[in-house]
Coordinates of C-alpha atoms in Angstrom, one line a residue:
Chain A
X1 CA -40.5 18.5 47.8
X2 CA -37.3 20.5 48.4
X3 CA -37.1 22.4 51.7
X4 CA -34.2 24.8 52.3
X5 CA -34.0 25.8 55.9
X6 CA -31.7 28.4 57.6
X7 CA -28.9 27.8 55.2
X8 CA -25.6 29.6 55.8
X9 CA -22.5 29.5 53.7
X10 CA -19.2 31.3 53.8
X11 CA -15.8 30.8 52.2
X12 CA -13.3 31.6 54.9
X13 CA -14.2 35.1 56.2
X14 CA -16.4 35.9 53.2
X15 CA -20.1 35.3 54.0
X16 CA -22.0 34.2 50.8
X17 CA -25.4 34.2 52.4
X18 CA -27.2 33.3 55.6
X19 CA -30.7 32.6 56.9
X20 CA -31.8 31.3 53.5
X21 CA -35.1 29.4 53.8
X22 CA -37.7 28.5 51.2
X23 CA -39.5 25.5 49.8
X24 CA -40.3 24.1 46.4
X25 CA -43.3 21.9 45.8
X26 CA -43.3 19.0 43.4
X27 CA -43.9 19.9 39.8
X28 CA -43.1 23.6 40.4
X29 CA -40.6 25.7 38.4
X30 CA -38.7 28.1 40.7
X31 CA -36.3 30.7 39.6
X32 CA -33.5 31.9 41.8
X33 CA -32.5 35.4 40.8
X34 CA -30.0 37.9 42.0
X35 CA -27.0 39.9 40.9
X36 CA -23.8 38.3 39.8
X37 CA -21.7 37.1 42.7
X38 CA -24.5 36.7 45.1
X39 CA -24.0 32.9 45.4
X40 CA -26.9 31.6 43.2
X41 CA -24.8 28.9 41.7
X42 CA -23.4 28.1 45.2
X43 CA -27.0 27.6 46.4
X44 CA -27.7 25.3 43.4
X45 CA -24.7 23.2 44.2
X46 CA -26.0 22.8 47.8
X47 CA -29.2 21.4 46.5
X48 CA -27.2 18.4 45.1
X49 CA -24.8 18.3 48.0
X50 CA -22.0 19.2 45.7
X51 CA -21.2 21.8 48.4
X52 CA -22.0 21.7 52.1
X53 CA -23.2 24.6 54.1
X54 CA -21.8 26.0 57.4
X55 CA -25.2 25.4 58.9
X56 CA -28.8 24.7 57.9
X57 CA -30.4 22.0 55.9
X58 CA -31.9 21.0 52.6
X59 CA -34.5 18.3 52.8
X60 CA -35.7 16.2 49.9
X61 CA -39.0 14.6 50.8
X62 CA -38.1 15.2 54.5
X63 CA -34.6 13.7 54.4
X64 CA -31.7 16.1 54.9
X65 CA -29.2 15.8 52.1
X66 CA -26.3 16.7 54.4
X67 CA -27.0 13.9 56.8
X68 CA -27.0 11.1 54.2
X69 CA -24.1 8.7 54.0
X70 CA -22.2 8.9 50.7
X71 CA -23.9 5.8 49.2
X72 CA -27.3 7.1 50.2
X73 CA -26.4 10.5 48.7
X74 CA -25.4 8.9 45.4
X75 CA -28.8 7.3 45.2
X76 CA -30.6 10.5 46.0
X77 CA -28.5 12.4 43.4
X78 CA -29.9 10.0 40.8
X79 CA -33.2 11.7 41.3
X80 CA -31.6 15.0 40.1
X81 CA -30.5 16.2 36.7
X82 CA -28.3 19.3 36.5
X83 CA -27.7 21.5 33.5
X84 CA -24.4 23.2 34.3
X85 CA -23.5 26.6 33.0
X86 CA -21.1 25.5 30.3
X87 CA -22.9 22.1 29.7
X88 CA -20.1 20.2 31.5
X89 CA -19.9 17.7 28.7
X90 CA -17.2 15.1 28.8
X91 CA -14.9 16.3 26.1
X92 CA -13.2 12.9 25.6
X93 CA -16.3 11.2 24.2
X94 CA -18.8 12.0 21.5
X95 CA -22.1 13.8 22.0
X96 CA -24.0 10.5 21.8
X97 CA -21.8 8.9 24.4
X98 CA -22.2 11.9 26.7
X99 CA -26.0 11.4 26.7
X100 CA -25.7 7.6 26.9
X101 CA -23.2 7.8 29.7
X102 CA -25.6 7.5 32.7
X103 CA -27.5 4.8 31.0
X104 CA -24.4 2.7 30.5
X105 CA -23.5 2.8 34.2
X106 CA -26.9 2.9 35.9
X107 CA -29.1 0.7 33.8
X108 CA -29.0 -2.8 32.2
X109 CA -30.3 -1.6 28.9
X110 CA -29.1 -3.3 25.7
X111 CA -27.2 -1.3 23.1
X112 CA -30.3 -0.8 20.8
X113 CA -32.4 0.3 23.8
X114 CA -29.7 2.8 24.8
X115 CA -29.5 4.1 21.2
X116 CA -33.3 4.5 21.3
X117 CA -33.3 6.4 24.6
X118 CA -30.4 8.7 23.5
X119 CA -32.0 9.5 20.2
X120 CA -35.3 10.2 22.0
X121 CA -33.6 12.6 24.4
X122 CA -31.7 14.3 21.6
X123 CA -35.0 14.6 19.7
X124 CA -36.6 16.3 22.7
X125 CA -33.9 19.0 22.7
X126 CA -34.0 19.3 18.9
X127 CA -30.6 17.9 18.3
X128 CA -31.4 14.6 16.5
X129 CA -28.5 14.9 14.1
X130 CA -25.8 15.9 16.6
X131 CA -25.2 12.5 18.1
X132 CA -22.1 11.7 16.0
X133 CA -20.5 15.1 16.6
X134 CA -17.6 15.6 19.0
X135 CA -18.4 18.0 21.8
X136 CA -15.8 20.4 20.4
X137 CA -18.0 20.9 17.3
X138 CA -21.0 22.1 19.3
X139 CA -21.9 25.7 19.8
X140 CA -22.7 27.2 23.2
X141 CA -26.5 26.7 22.8
X142 CA -26.0 23.1 21.5
X143 CA -23.8 22.2 24.4
X144 CA -26.5 23.3 26.8
X145 CA -29.1 21.3 24.9
X146 CA -26.9 18.2 24.9
X147 CA -26.3 18.8 28.7
X148 CA -30.0 19.0 29.1
X149 CA -30.5 15.7 27.1
X150 CA -28.0 14.1 29.4
X151 CA -29.6 15.5 32.5
X152 CA -33.0 14.1 31.6
X153 CA -31.9 10.7 30.3
X154 CA -32.5 8.9 33.6
X155 CA -35.9 10.6 34.0
X156 CA -35.1 12.6 37.1
X157 CA -37.6 14.1 39.5
X158 CA -35.8 17.3 39.8
X159 CA -33.9 19.4 37.2
X160 CA -31.5 22.1 38.3
X161 CA -30.5 24.6 35.7
X162 CA -27.5 26.8 36.2
X163 CA -27.8 30.0 34.1
X164 CA -29.3 28.1 31.2
X165 CA -29.6 31.2 28.9
X166 CA -26.4 33.0 29.8
X167 CA -24.2 33.8 26.8
X168 CA -26.8 32.9 24.3
X169 CA -28.5 35.1 21.7
X170 CA -32.2 36.0 22.4
X171 CA -33.5 33.5 19.9
X172 CA -31.5 30.6 21.3
X173 CA -32.4 31.7 24.8
X174 CA -36.1 31.5 23.9
X175 CA -35.5 28.0 22.6
X176 CA -33.9 27.0 25.9
X177 CA -36.8 28.6 27.8
X178 CA -39.2 26.6 25.7
X179 CA -37.3 23.4 26.5
X180 CA -37.4 24.2 30.2
X181 CA -41.2 24.6 30.0
X182 CA -41.5 21.5 27.9
X183 CA -39.5 19.4 30.4
X184 CA -41.6 20.7 33.3
X185 CA -44.9 20.0 31.5
X186 CA -44.2 16.7 29.6
X187 CA -41.9 15.0 32.1
X188 CA -43.6 16.4 35.3
X189 CA -40.3 17.6 36.6
X190 CA -39.7 19.9 39.5
X191 CA -37.3 22.6 38.1
X192 CA -35.0 25.1 39.8
X193 CA -33.5 27.7 37.5
X194 CA -30.7 30.0 38.4
X195 CA -30.8 33.1 36.3
X196 CA -30.5 36.8 36.1
X197 CA -32.4 36.9 32.9
X198 CA -35.8 38.5 33.8
X199 CA -37.2 37.5 30.4
X200 CA -36.6 33.9 31.3
X201 CA -38.1 34.3 34.7
X202 CA -41.3 35.7 33.3
X203 CA -41.5 32.9 30.7
X204 CA -40.9 29.9 33.0
X205 CA -41.1 30.6 36.7
X206 CA -44.0 29.9 39.0
X207 CA -42.1 31.0 42.1
X208 CA -39.2 33.3 42.5
X209 CA -36.4 33.4 45.1
X210 CA -34.4 36.7 45.2
X211 CA -31.0 36.6 46.8
X212 CA -29.5 40.0 47.7
X213 CA -27.1 41.4 50.3
X214 CA -26.1 38.0 51.6
X215 CA -29.6 36.8 52.4
X216 CA -32.8 35.7 51.0
X217 CA -34.3 39.1 50.2
X218 CA -37.7 38.0 48.7
X219 CA -39.6 34.8 48.0
X220 CA -43.0 34.5 46.4
X221 CA -45.0 33.6 43.3
X222 CA -44.5 35.2 39.9
X223 CA -47.8 37.1 40.3
X224 CA -46.6 38.4 43.7
X225 CA -43.3 39.4 42.2
X226 CA -45.1 41.5 39.6
X227 CA -47.0 43.3 42.3
X228 CA -44.1 43.6 44.7
X229 CA -42.8 47.0 45.9
X230 CA -39.8 45.4 47.7
X231 CA -37.2 48.0 46.9
X232 CA -34.2 45.7 46.1
X233 CA -36.3 43.5 44.0
X234 CA -37.8 46.4 42.1
X235 CA -34.3 47.9 41.6
X236 CA -33.1 44.5 40.3
X237 CA -36.0 44.2 37.8
X238 CA -35.6 47.9 36.8
X239 CA -31.9 47.4 36.3
X240 CA -32.5 44.5 34.1
X241 CA -34.4 46.9 31.8
X242 CA -37.3 44.6 31.6
X243 CA -40.8 46.0 31.8
X244 CA -43.3 43.9 33.6
Chain B
X1 CA -0.6 25.2 57.9
X2 CA -1.4 25.0 54.2
X3 CA 1.0 22.1 53.7
X4 CA -0.7 20.2 56.6
X5 CA -4.1 20.9 55.2
X6 CA -3.1 19.7 51.7
X7 CA -1.5 16.6 53.2
X8 CA -4.8 15.9 55.0
X9 CA -6.8 16.3 51.8
X10 CA -4.3 14.1 49.9
X11 CA -4.6 11.4 52.6
X12 CA -8.4 11.7 52.5
X13 CA -8.4 11.3 48.7
X14 CA -6.3 8.2 49.0
X15 CA -8.5 6.8 51.7
X16 CA -11.6 7.3 49.4
X17 CA -9.8 5.7 46.5
X18 CA -8.8 2.7 48.7
X19 CA -12.3 2.3 49.9
X20 CA -13.7 2.2 46.4
X21 CA -11.1 0.0 44.8
X22 CA -13.5 -2.9 44.9
X23 CA -16.0 -1.1 42.6
X24 CA -14.2 -2.6 39.6
X25 CA -17.1 -2.3 37.1
X26 CA -17.1 1.5 37.6
X27 CA -13.5 2.0 36.6
X28 CA -12.8 -1.0 34.4
X29 CA -12.9 0.8 31.1
X30 CA -10.9 3.8 32.4
X31 CA -8.3 1.4 33.8
X32 CA -7.6 -0.2 30.4
X33 CA -7.5 3.2 28.8
X34 CA -4.9 4.3 31.4
X35 CA -2.8 1.2 30.9
X36 CA -2.5 2.3 27.3
X37 CA -1.9 6.0 28.1
X38 CA 0.5 5.5 31.0
X39 CA 2.2 2.3 29.8
X40 CA 2.1 1.8 26.0
X41 CA 2.2 5.5 25.1
X42 CA 5.2 6.1 27.4
X43 CA 7.3 3.3 25.8
X44 CA 9.0 5.6 23.1
X45 CA 10.2 8.2 25.6
X46 CA 11.3 5.5 28.1
X47 CA 13.2 3.7 25.3
X48 CA 14.9 6.9 24.3
X49 CA 15.7 7.7 27.9
X50 CA 17.1 4.3 28.6
X51 CA 19.3 4.1 25.5
X52 CA 20.9 7.5 26.0
X53 CA 21.3 7.1 29.8
X54 CA 23.2 3.8 29.2
X55 CA 25.2 5.2 26.3
X56 CA 26.3 8.3 28.1
X57 CA 27.1 6.4 31.3
X58 CA 29.3 4.0 29.4
X59 CA 31.2 6.9 27.8
X60 CA 31.6 8.7 31.1
X61 CA 32.6 5.6 33.1
X62 CA 35.2 4.7 30.4
X63 CA 36.6 8.2 30.5
X64 CA 36.8 8.2 34.3
X65 CA 38.4 4.7 34.5
X66 CA 40.9 5.3 31.6
X67 CA 43.7 3.5 33.4
X68 CA 45.3 0.1 33.3
X69 CA 44.4 -0.5 37.0
X70 CA 41.0 -2.0 36.2
X71 CA 40.0 -4.6 33.6
X72 CA 37.9 -3.0 30.8
X73 CA 35.0 -5.2 31.7
X74 CA 34.5 -3.1 34.9
X75 CA 32.7 -0.5 32.6
X76 CA 30.0 -3.1 31.9
X77 CA 29.7 -3.9 35.6
X78 CA 29.3 -0.3 36.7
X79 CA 26.9 0.6 33.9
X80 CA 24.8 -2.5 34.3
X81 CA 24.5 -2.2 38.1
X82 CA 24.0 1.6 38.1
X83 CA 21.2 1.3 35.5
X84 CA 19.4 -1.6 37.3
X85 CA 19.7 -0.2 40.8
X86 CA 19.3 3.5 40.2
X87 CA 19.2 5.1 36.9
X88 CA 16.4 3.2 35.0
X89 CA 14.0 3.8 37.9
X90 CA 14.9 7.3 38.9
X91 CA 15.5 8.9 35.5
X92 CA 12.5 7.0 34.1
X93 CA 10.5 8.3 37.1
X94 CA 11.5 11.9 36.6
X95 CA 10.7 11.7 32.9
X96 CA 7.4 10.1 33.6
X97 CA 6.6 12.7 36.3
X98 CA 6.7 15.2 33.4
X99 CA 4.9 13.1 30.9
X100 CA 2.3 11.1 32.9
X101 CA 2.0 13.5 35.9
X102 CA 1.4 16.6 33.8
X103 CA -1.2 14.8 31.6
X104 CA -3.1 13.5 34.6
X105 CA -3.2 16.8 36.5
X106 CA -4.1 18.8 33.4
X107 CA -6.8 16.3 32.5
X108 CA -8.4 16.2 36.0
X109 CA -7.8 19.9 36.6
X110 CA -9.7 20.8 33.3
X111 CA -12.5 18.4 34.3
X112 CA -12.7 20.1 37.7
X113 CA -12.8 23.7 36.5
X114 CA -15.2 22.9 33.7
X115 CA -17.5 21.2 36.2
X116 CA -17.2 17.8 34.6
X117 CA -16.3 16.3 38.0
X118 CA -19.4 18.0 39.5
X119 CA -21.4 16.5 36.6
X120 CA -20.1 13.0 37.4
X121 CA -21.0 13.4 41.1
X122 CA -24.4 14.9 40.4
X123 CA -25.3 11.8 38.3
X124 CA -24.5 9.6 41.3
X125 CA -21.0 8.6 40.4
X126 CA -18.2 8.4 42.9
X127 CA -15.8 10.6 40.9
X128 CA -12.8 9.3 42.9
X129 CA -13.6 5.7 41.9
X130 CA -14.1 6.8 38.3
X131 CA -11.1 9.1 37.9
X132 CA -8.5 8.6 40.6
X133 CA -8.5 4.8 41.2
X134 CA -7.8 3.7 37.6
X135 CA -5.0 6.2 37.1
X136 CA -3.2 5.2 40.3
X137 CA -3.7 1.5 39.7
X138 CA -2.4 1.9 36.1
X139 CA 0.6 3.8 37.4
X140 CA 1.4 1.1 40.0
X141 CA 1.0 -1.6 37.4
X142 CA 2.8 0.0 34.4
X143 CA 5.8 1.7 36.0
X144 CA 7.5 -1.6 36.8
X145 CA 7.0 -2.6 33.1
X146 CA 8.5 0.7 32.0
X147 CA 11.4 0.3 34.4
X148 CA 12.2 -3.1 32.9
X149 CA 12.1 -1.6 29.5
X150 CA 14.3 1.3 30.5
X151 CA 16.8 -1.0 32.2
X152 CA 17.0 -3.4 29.3
X153 CA 17.4 -0.5 26.7
X154 CA 19.9 1.2 29.0
X155 CA 22.2 -1.8 29.0
X156 CA 21.7 -2.1 25.2
X157 CA 22.6 1.6 24.9
X158 CA 25.7 1.0 26.9
X159 CA 26.7 -2.0 24.8
X160 CA 26.2 0.0 21.6
X161 CA 28.1 3.1 22.8
X162 CA 31.0 0.9 24.0
X163 CA 31.2 -0.9 20.7
X164 CA 30.7 2.2 18.5
X165 CA 33.3 4.3 20.5
X166 CA 35.7 1.3 20.6
X167 CA 35.8 1.3 24.4
X168 CA 35.0 -2.4 24.7
X169 CA 33.4 -5.1 22.6
X170 CA 29.8 -6.2 23.4
X171 CA 30.9 -9.5 24.8
X172 CA 33.2 -7.9 27.3
X173 CA 30.6 -5.4 28.3
X174 CA 28.1 -8.2 29.0
X175 CA 30.7 -10.3 30.8
X176 CA 31.3 -7.3 33.2
X177 CA 27.6 -6.7 33.5
X178 CA 26.9 -10.4 34.3
X179 CA 29.8 -10.5 36.8
X180 CA 28.0 -8.0 39.2
X181 CA 24.4 -8.9 38.3
X182 CA 22.3 -9.7 41.3
X183 CA 18.6 -10.6 40.9
X184 CA 17.8 -8.8 44.1
X185 CA 18.9 -5.5 42.4
X186 CA 16.2 -6.0 39.8
X187 CA 13.7 -6.6 42.6
X188 CA 14.9 -3.4 44.3
X189 CA 14.4 -1.5 41.0
X190 CA 10.9 -2.9 40.6
X191 CA 10.0 -1.9 44.1
X192 CA 11.3 1.6 43.4
X193 CA 9.3 1.9 40.2
X194 CA 6.2 0.6 41.9
X195 CA 6.6 3.3 44.6
X196 CA 7.3 6.0 41.9
X197 CA 4.3 4.9 40.0
X198 CA 2.1 5.4 43.1
X199 CA 3.8 8.7 44.1
X200 CA 3.5 10.3 40.6
X201 CA 0.0 9.3 39.8
X202 CA -1.5 9.9 43.2
X203 CA 0.1 13.4 43.6
X204 CA -0.9 14.3 40.1
X205 CA -4.5 13.1 40.6
X206 CA -4.7 15.0 43.9
X207 CA -3.4 18.2 42.3
X208 CA -5.7 17.9 39.3
X209 CA -8.7 16.8 41.3
X210 CA -8.4 19.8 43.7
X211 CA -7.6 22.4 41.0
X212 CA -9.6 25.6 41.0
X213 CA -9.6 29.0 39.3
X214 CA -9.9 28.4 35.5
X215 CA -7.0 28.1 33.1
X216 CA -4.5 29.6 35.5
X217 CA -5.6 27.2 38.3
X218 CA -5.1 24.2 36.0
X219 CA -1.6 25.6 35.0
X220 CA -0.7 26.0 38.7
X221 CA -2.0 22.5 39.5
X222 CA 0.1 21.0 36.7
X223 CA 3.2 22.8 37.7
X224 CA 2.8 21.8 41.3
X225 CA 2.0 18.2 40.3
X226 CA 5.2 17.9 38.2
X227 CA 7.5 19.6 40.7
X228 CA 6.1 17.7 43.7
X229 CA 6.2 14.4 41.8
X230 CA 9.9 15.0 41.1
X231 CA 10.7 15.9 44.6
X232 CA 8.9 12.9 46.1
X233 CA 10.5 10.6 43.5
X234 CA 13.9 11.7 44.7
X235 CA 12.9 11.6 48.4
X236 CA 11.3 8.2 48.2
X237 CA 14.4 7.0 46.2
X238 CA 16.6 8.0 49.2
X239 CA 14.3 6.5 51.7
X240 CA 14.1 3.2 49.8
X241 CA 17.8 3.1 49.4
X242 CA 18.3 3.6 53.1
X243 CA 15.8 0.9 54.0
X244 CA 16.4 -1.7 51.3
X245 CA 20.1 -1.5 50.4

């Protein structure tokens, strides 16, 4: 379970958000939505302690991430997989090695076992043939899928997605949405998806967190969101030109 | 204030690197890769720098001492000692600040702005152990080797220039060089190159590791890494000379 409590973050004099509190139950898929520049990705990075807040806490199974020692934090981070916006693939090594990377350092698997695991992960993201390619040869959608394969290779409990469909055509976006659903269902992963793509939200989310005007503006289930008359949320959905 | 803040961050990065230096298995592969990149791949530019420094110094020394007051072997003495004590280490250091420093800061800066460092951390890696430690260690280990290469080639360049220009034959050059050769000068040069290796790689790692702001940010980090490396090479050269000579 992820519990975000009274989180506040600012960069110098610029307040990003304050008083952000919500919780995510195990196995749930939660979408964090909001306009560009509202600090959604900043919030995601806090969930992995890649950034630290000015105040507040994020608890994973009751333990506050920001109070852990660095070695404890590194262990906790291994429960997470993150799909970064651009994939964040290591460009000095091949696609296969990118996916194999965590296995080589955190497991004692033999080479043939690593090969099997990597091929399995690449198969799950429909990229069986891409292993030998260099990362420079991959398209935007392929980079995200390889990033996803790398994120799931250690079988994490939590998967954090940072704008998984941004910059992709509608068809590839749908493929990524399908993958997110598949990961949540087949691997029983708790997912947090940062997005401003309402089409994605309606496809994948069970709960929705809406960040607006430097605070948590609305939090509820997808069904509640559809019924909500909260003006900023309604404006956001309307502006996204998506009919619920 | 900004300088103090940056110095604090730099010190903290070095402290983190020092603390994780025992995690050899994490950075072993990167260390050997950096030995090749910092050491082996710098040999051509260091050879070229050494040869031409020695050659030009020989021609200039001969020009300045063009009198019957000194024996011609003095050219070998001056060139040999200047190269061993000062030029091989400092000119080599400045060249490597450009070649090695720029590569390191660009590499790490690009990794930072493209979230590759965040990806490493998010997997549970200590990114400092993985990225900074091998680069600094490789710099410390390889710069003395490059210094010895530059010094040797510098003297060879001096010998060649003296012979080709008809200033003095190789035997006389070497006689002069041997006359004022003191092993402690080589030790001094090695200590300098060791310090330069640390200064250049650690500053470049710091600038790259803390880069922000996309392509422009990486460009700024690389420029600052190169300029600061050059400044601190010259500064540490002066401090070492004041302490050790």
